[in-house]
PDB file of C-alpha atoms in Angstrom:
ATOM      1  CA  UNK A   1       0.000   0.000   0.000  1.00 48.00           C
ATOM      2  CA  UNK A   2       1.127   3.662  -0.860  1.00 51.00           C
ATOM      3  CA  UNK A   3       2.542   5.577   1.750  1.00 60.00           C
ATOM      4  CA  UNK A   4       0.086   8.319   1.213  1.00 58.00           C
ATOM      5  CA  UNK A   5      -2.993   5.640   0.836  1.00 60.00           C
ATOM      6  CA  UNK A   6      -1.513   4.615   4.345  1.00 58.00           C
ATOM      7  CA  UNK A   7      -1.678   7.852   6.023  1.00 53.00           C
ATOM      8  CA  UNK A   8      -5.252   8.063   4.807  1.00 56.00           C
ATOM      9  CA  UNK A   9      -6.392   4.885   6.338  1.00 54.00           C
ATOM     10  CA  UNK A  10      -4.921   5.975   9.469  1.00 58.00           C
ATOM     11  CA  UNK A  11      -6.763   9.124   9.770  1.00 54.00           C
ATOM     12  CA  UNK A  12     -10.052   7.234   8.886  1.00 58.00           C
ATOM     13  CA  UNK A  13      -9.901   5.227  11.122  1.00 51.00           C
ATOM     14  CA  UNK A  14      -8.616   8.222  13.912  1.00 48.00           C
ATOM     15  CA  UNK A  15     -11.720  10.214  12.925  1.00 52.00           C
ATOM     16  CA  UNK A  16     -13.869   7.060  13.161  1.00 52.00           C
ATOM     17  CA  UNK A  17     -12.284   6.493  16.941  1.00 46.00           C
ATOM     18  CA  UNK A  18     -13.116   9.767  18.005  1.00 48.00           C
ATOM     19  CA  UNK A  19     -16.966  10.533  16.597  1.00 47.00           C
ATOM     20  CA  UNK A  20     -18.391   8.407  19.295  1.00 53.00           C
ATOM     21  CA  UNK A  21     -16.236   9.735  21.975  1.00 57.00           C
ATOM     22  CA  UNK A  22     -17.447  13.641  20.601  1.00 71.00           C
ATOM     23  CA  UNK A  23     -20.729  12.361  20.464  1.00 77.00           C
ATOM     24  CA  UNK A  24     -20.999  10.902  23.972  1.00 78.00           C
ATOM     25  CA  UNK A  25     -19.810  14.190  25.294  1.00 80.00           C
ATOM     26  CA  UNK A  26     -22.090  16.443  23.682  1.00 84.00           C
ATOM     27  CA  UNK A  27     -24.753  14.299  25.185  1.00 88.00           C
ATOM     28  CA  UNK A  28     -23.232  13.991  28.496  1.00 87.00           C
ATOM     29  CA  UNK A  29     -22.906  17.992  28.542  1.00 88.00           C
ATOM     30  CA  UNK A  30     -26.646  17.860  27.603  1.00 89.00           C
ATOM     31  CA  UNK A  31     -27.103  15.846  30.262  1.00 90.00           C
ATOM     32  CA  UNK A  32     -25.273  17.935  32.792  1.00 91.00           C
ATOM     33  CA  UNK A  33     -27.411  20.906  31.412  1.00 89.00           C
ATOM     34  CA  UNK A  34     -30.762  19.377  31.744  1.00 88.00           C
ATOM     35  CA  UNK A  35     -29.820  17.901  35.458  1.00 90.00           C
ATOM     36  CA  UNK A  36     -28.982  21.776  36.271  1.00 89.00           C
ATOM     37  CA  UNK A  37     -32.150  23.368  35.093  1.00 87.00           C
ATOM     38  CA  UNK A  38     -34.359  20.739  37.110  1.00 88.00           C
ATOM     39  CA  UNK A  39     -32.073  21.913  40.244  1.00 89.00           C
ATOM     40  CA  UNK A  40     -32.776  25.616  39.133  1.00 86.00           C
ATOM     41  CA  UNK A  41     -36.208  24.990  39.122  1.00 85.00           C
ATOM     42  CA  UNK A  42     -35.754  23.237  42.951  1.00 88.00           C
ATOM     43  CA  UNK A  43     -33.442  24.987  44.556  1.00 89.00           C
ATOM     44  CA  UNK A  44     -32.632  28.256  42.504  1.00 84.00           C
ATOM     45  CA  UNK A  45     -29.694  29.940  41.214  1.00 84.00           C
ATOM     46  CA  UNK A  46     -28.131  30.657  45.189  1.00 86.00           C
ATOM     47  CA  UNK A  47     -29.036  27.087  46.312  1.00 89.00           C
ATOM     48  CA  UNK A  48     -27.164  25.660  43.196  1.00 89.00           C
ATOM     49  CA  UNK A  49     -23.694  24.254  43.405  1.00 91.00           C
ATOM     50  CA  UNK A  50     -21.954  21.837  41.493  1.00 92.00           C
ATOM     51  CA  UNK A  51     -21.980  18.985  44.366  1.00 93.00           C
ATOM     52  CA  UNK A  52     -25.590  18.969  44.057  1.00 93.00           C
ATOM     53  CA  UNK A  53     -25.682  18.830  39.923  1.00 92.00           C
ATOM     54  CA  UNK A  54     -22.855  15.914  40.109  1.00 92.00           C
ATOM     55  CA  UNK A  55     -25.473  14.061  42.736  1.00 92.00           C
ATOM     56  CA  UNK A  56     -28.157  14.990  40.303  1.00 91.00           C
ATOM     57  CA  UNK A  57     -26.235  13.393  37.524  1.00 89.00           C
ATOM     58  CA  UNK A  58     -24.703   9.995  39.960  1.00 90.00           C
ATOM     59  CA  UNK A  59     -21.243  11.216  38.632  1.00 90.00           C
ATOM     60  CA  UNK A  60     -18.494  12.692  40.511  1.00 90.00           C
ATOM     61  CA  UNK A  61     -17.866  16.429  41.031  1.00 90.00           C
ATOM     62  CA  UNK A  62     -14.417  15.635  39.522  1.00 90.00           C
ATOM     63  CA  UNK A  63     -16.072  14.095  36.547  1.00 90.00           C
ATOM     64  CA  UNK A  64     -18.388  16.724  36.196  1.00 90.00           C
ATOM     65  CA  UNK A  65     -15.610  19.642  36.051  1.00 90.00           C
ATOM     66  CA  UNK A  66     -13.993  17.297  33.457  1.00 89.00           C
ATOM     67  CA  UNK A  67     -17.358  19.050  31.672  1.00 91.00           C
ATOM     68  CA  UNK A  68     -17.508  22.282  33.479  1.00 91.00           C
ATOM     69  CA  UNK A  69     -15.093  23.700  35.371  1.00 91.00           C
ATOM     70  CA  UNK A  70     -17.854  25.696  37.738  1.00 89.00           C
ATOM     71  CA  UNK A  71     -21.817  26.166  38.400  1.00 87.00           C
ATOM     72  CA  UNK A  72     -20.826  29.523  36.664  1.00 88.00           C
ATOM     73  CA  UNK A  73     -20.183  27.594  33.434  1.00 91.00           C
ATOM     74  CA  UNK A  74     -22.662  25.554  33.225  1.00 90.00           C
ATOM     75  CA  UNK A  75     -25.305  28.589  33.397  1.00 88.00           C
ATOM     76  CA  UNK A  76     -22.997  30.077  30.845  1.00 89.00           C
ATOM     77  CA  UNK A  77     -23.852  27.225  28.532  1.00 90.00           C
ATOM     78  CA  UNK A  78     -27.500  27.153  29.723  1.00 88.00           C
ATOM     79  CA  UNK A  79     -27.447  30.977  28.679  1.00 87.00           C
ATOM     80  CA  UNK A  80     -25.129  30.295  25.370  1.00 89.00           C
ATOM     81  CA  UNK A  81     -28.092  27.618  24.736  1.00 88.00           C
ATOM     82  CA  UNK A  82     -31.343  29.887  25.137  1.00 88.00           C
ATOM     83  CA  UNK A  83     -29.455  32.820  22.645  1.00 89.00           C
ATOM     84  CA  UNK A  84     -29.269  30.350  20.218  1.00 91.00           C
ATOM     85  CA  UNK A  85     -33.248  28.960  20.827  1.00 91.00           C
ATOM     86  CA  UNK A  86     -34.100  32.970  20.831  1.00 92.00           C
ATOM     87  CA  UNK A  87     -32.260  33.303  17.092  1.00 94.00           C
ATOM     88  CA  UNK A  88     -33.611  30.707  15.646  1.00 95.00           C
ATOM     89  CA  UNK A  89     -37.685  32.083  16.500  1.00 95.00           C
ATOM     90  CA  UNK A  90     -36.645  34.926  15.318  1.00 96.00           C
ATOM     91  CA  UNK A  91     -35.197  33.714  12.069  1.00 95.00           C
ATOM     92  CA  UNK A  92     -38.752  32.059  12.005  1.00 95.00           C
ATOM     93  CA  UNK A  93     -39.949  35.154  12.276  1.00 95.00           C
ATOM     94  CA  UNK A  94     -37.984  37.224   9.887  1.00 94.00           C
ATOM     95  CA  UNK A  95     -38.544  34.601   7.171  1.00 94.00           C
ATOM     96  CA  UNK A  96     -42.477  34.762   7.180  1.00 95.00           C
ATOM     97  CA  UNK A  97     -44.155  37.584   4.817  1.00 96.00           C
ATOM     98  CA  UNK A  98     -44.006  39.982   7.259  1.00 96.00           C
ATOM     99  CA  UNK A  99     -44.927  42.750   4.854  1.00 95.00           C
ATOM    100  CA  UNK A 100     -48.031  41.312   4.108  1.00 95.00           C
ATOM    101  CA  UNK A 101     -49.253  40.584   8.048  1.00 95.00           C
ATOM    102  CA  UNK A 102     -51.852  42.865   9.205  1.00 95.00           C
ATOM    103  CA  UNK A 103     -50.299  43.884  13.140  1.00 96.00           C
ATOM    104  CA  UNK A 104     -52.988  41.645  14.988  1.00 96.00           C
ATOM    105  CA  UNK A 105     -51.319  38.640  13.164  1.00 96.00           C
ATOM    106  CA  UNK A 106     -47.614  39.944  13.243  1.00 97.00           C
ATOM    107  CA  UNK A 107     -48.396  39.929  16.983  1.00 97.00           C
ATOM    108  CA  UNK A 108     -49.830  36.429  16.954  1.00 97.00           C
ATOM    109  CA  UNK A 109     -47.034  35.478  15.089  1.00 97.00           C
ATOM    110  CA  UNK A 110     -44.562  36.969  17.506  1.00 97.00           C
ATOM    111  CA  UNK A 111     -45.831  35.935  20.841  1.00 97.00           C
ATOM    112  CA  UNK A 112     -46.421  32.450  19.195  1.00 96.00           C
ATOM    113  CA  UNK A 113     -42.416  32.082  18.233  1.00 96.00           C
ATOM    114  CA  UNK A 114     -41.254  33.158  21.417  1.00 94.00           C
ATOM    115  CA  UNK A 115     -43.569  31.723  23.618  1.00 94.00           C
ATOM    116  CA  UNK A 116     -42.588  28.505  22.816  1.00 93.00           C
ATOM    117  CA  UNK A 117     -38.962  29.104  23.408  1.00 91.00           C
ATOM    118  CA  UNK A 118     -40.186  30.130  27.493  1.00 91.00           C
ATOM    119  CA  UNK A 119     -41.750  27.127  27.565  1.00 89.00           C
ATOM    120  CA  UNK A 120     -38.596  24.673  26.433  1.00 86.00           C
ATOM    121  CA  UNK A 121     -36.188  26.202  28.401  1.00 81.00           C
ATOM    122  CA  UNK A 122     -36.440  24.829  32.241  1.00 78.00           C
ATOM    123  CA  UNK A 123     -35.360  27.071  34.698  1.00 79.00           C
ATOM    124  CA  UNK A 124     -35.641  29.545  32.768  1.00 78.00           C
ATOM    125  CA  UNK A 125     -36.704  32.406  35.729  1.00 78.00           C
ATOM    126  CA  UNK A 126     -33.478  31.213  37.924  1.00 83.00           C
ATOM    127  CA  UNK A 127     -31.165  31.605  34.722  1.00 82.00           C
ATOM    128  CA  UNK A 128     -32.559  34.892  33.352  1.00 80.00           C
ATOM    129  CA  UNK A 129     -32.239  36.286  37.322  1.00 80.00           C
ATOM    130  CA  UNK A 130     -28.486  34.963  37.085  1.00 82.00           C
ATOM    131  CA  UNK A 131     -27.701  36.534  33.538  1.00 80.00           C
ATOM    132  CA  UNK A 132     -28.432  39.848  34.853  1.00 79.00           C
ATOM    133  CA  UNK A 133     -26.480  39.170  38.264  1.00 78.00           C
ATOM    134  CA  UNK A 134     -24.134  37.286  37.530  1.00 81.00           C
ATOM    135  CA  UNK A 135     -20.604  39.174  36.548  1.00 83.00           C
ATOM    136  CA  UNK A 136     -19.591  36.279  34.077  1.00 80.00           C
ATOM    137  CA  UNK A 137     -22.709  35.770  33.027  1.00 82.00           C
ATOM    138  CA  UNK A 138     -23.608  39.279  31.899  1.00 84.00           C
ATOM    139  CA  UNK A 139     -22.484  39.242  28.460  1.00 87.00           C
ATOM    140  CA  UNK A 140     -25.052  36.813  27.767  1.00 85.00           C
ATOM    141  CA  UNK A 141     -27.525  39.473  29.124  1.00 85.00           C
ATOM    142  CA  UNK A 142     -25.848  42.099  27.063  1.00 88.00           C
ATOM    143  CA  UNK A 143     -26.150  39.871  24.062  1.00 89.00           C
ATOM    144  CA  UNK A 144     -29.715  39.343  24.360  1.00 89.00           C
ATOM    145  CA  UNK A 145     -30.776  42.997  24.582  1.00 92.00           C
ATOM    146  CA  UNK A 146     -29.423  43.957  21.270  1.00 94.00           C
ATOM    147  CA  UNK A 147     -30.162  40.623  19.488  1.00 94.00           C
ATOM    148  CA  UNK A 148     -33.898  41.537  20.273  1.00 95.00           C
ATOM    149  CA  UNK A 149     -33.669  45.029  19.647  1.00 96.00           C
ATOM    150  CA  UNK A 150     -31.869  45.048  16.474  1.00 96.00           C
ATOM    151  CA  UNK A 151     -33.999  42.120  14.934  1.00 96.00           C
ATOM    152  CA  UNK A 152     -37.345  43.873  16.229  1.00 97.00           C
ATOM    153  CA  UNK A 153     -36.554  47.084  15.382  1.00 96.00           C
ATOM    154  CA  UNK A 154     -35.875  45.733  11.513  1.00 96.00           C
ATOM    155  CA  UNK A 155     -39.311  43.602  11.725  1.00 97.00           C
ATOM    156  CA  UNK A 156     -41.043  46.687  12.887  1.00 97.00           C
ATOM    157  CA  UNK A 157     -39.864  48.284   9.510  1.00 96.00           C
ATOM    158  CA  UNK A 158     -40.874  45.559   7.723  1.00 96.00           C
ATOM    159  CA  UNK A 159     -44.476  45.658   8.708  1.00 95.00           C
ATOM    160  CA  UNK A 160     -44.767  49.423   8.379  1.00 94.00           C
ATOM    161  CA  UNK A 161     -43.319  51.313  11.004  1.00 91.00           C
ATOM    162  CA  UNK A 162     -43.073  54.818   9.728  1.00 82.00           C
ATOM    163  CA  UNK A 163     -40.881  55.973  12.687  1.00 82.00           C
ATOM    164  CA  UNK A 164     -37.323  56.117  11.911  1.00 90.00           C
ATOM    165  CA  UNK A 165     -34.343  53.605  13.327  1.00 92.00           C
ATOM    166  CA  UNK A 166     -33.672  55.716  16.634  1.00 94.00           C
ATOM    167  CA  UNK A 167     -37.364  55.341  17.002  1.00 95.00           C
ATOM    168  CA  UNK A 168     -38.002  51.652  16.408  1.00 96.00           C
ATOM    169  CA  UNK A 169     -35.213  50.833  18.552  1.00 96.00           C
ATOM    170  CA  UNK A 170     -37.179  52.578  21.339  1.00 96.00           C
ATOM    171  CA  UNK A 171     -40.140  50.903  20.789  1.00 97.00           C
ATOM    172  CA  UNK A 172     -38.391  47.456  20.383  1.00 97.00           C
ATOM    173  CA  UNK A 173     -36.272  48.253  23.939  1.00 97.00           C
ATOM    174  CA  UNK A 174     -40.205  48.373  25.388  1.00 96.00           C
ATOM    175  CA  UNK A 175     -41.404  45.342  23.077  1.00 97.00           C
ATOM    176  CA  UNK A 176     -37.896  43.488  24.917  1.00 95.00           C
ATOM    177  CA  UNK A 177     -38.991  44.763  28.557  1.00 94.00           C
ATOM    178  CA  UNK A 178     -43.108  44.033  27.822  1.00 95.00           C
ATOM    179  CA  UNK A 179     -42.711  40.432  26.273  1.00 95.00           C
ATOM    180  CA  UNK A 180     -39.997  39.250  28.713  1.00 92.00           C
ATOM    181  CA  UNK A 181     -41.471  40.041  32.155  1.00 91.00           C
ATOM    182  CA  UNK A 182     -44.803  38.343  30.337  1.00 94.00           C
ATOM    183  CA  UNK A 183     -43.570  35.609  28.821  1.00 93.00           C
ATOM    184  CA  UNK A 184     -41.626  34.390  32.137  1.00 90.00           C
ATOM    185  CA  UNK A 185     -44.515  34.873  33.843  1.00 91.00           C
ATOM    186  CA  UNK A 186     -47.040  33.172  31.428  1.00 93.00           C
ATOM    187  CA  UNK A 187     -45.013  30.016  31.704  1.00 89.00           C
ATOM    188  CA  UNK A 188     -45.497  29.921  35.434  1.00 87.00           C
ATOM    189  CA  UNK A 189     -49.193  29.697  34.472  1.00 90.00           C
ATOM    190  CA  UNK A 190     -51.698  26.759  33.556  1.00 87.00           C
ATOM    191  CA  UNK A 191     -54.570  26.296  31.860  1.00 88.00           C
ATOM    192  CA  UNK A 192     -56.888  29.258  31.260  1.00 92.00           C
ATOM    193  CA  UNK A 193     -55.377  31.772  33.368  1.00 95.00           C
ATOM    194  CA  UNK A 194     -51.969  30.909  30.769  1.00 94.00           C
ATOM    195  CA  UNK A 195     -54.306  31.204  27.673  1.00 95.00           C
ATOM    196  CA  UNK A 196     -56.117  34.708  29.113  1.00 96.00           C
ATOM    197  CA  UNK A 197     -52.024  36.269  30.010  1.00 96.00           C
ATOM    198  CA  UNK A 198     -51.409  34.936  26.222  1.00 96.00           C
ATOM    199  CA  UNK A 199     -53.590  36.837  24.679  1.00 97.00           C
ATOM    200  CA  UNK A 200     -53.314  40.356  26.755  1.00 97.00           C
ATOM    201  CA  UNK A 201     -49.729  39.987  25.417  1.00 97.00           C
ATOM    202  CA  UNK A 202     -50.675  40.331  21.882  1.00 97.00           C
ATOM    203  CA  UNK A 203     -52.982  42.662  22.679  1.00 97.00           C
ATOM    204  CA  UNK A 204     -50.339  44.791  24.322  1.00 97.00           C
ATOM    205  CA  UNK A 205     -47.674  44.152  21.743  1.00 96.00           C
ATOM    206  CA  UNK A 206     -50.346  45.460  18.950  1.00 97.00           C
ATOM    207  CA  UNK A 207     -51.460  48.553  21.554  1.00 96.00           C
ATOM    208  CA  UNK A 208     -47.374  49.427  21.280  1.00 96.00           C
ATOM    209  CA  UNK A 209     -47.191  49.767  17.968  1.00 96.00           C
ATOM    210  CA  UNK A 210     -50.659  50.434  16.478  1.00 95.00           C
ATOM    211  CA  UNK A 211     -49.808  54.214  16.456  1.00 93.00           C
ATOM    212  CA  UNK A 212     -46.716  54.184  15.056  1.00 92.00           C
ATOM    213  CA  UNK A 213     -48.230  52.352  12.186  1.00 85.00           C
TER     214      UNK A 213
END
């Protein structure tokens, strides 16, 4: 066999070695996340430490820094984890025919999208609280802000804002402040009092913008 044909079969076979190895730590780390959100949801963000997540898990705490180092970065990853969940409803979003949506269904639409992204993430009121509290979490904080301003602000063009960007910034700063303290709160709720909250949301997202229109 060629020396080069050689080399090849030896980094086949490498890559082959280490897929399931990758793979069993990206679902280990999933794991670990999952086993930290329940404990959010239990204990909070001040009761959380990473004995308790390693007891959670029936691993060691040495194993589990072999993941994360510190309780510190596994909310990082929580938080790195929600941005991305956030981006991709409003990709959804942006890719409908927005220009074409009267603002009663743009609403719909919008609460809709990110309602469902509350609901996935578990501990989700414990991790937001930390994000803004946290020092090394803050960024994350930081990063959602203007991820949701800067995509609302351009939706809010889309649909007919006649405002200009200073403006629609504004209003999609309020939009940010309105639909998060809602939304967490909404997915406390059950039933019909969850349904009722739902729908004063859109009715307050389309009472924001309905002059501006």
């Amino acid at each position: 066999m060629a020396t080069q044909e050689r080399i090849d079969l030896r980094k086949r076979k490498l890559q082959n070695q280490r897929q399931p190895v990758q793979q069993r730590s990206r679902q280990r780390r999933e794991e670990i996340l999952l086993a930290t959100a329940t404990l959010l949801e239990q204990v909070g963000f001040d009761g959380l430490t990473t004995t308790l997540v390693a007891k959670e898990m029936g691993i060691s705490v040495g194993s589990l820094y072999h993941y994360f180092p510190h309780k510190q970065a596994i909310l990082h990853a929580m938080g790195e984890h929600w941005l991305q969940e956030y981006s991709a409803a409003l990709e959804r979003m942006r890719t409908a025919d927005l220009e074409h949506l009267e603002l009663s269904q743009f609403a719909e639409l919008a609460v809709a999208e990110l309602l469902e992204v509350y609901k996935h993430q578990r501990g989700m009121l414990p991790l937001v609280q930390a994000m803004y509290a946290v020092p090394e979490l803050r960024d994350l904080d930081a990063q959602h802000d203007d991820l949701v301003i800067r995509e609302m602000a351009a939706m809010f063009a889309r649909i007919g804002l006649s405002s200009g960007k200073t403006e629609r910034e504004r209003l999609a700063r309020l939009w940010l402040e309105m639909t998060h303290s809602m939304l967490l709160s909404i997915v406390e709720q059950a039933g019909g009092r969850a349904s009722k909250s739902r729908a004063d949301l859109v009715n307050l997202c389309q009472a924001l913008l309905v002059n501006y229109i």
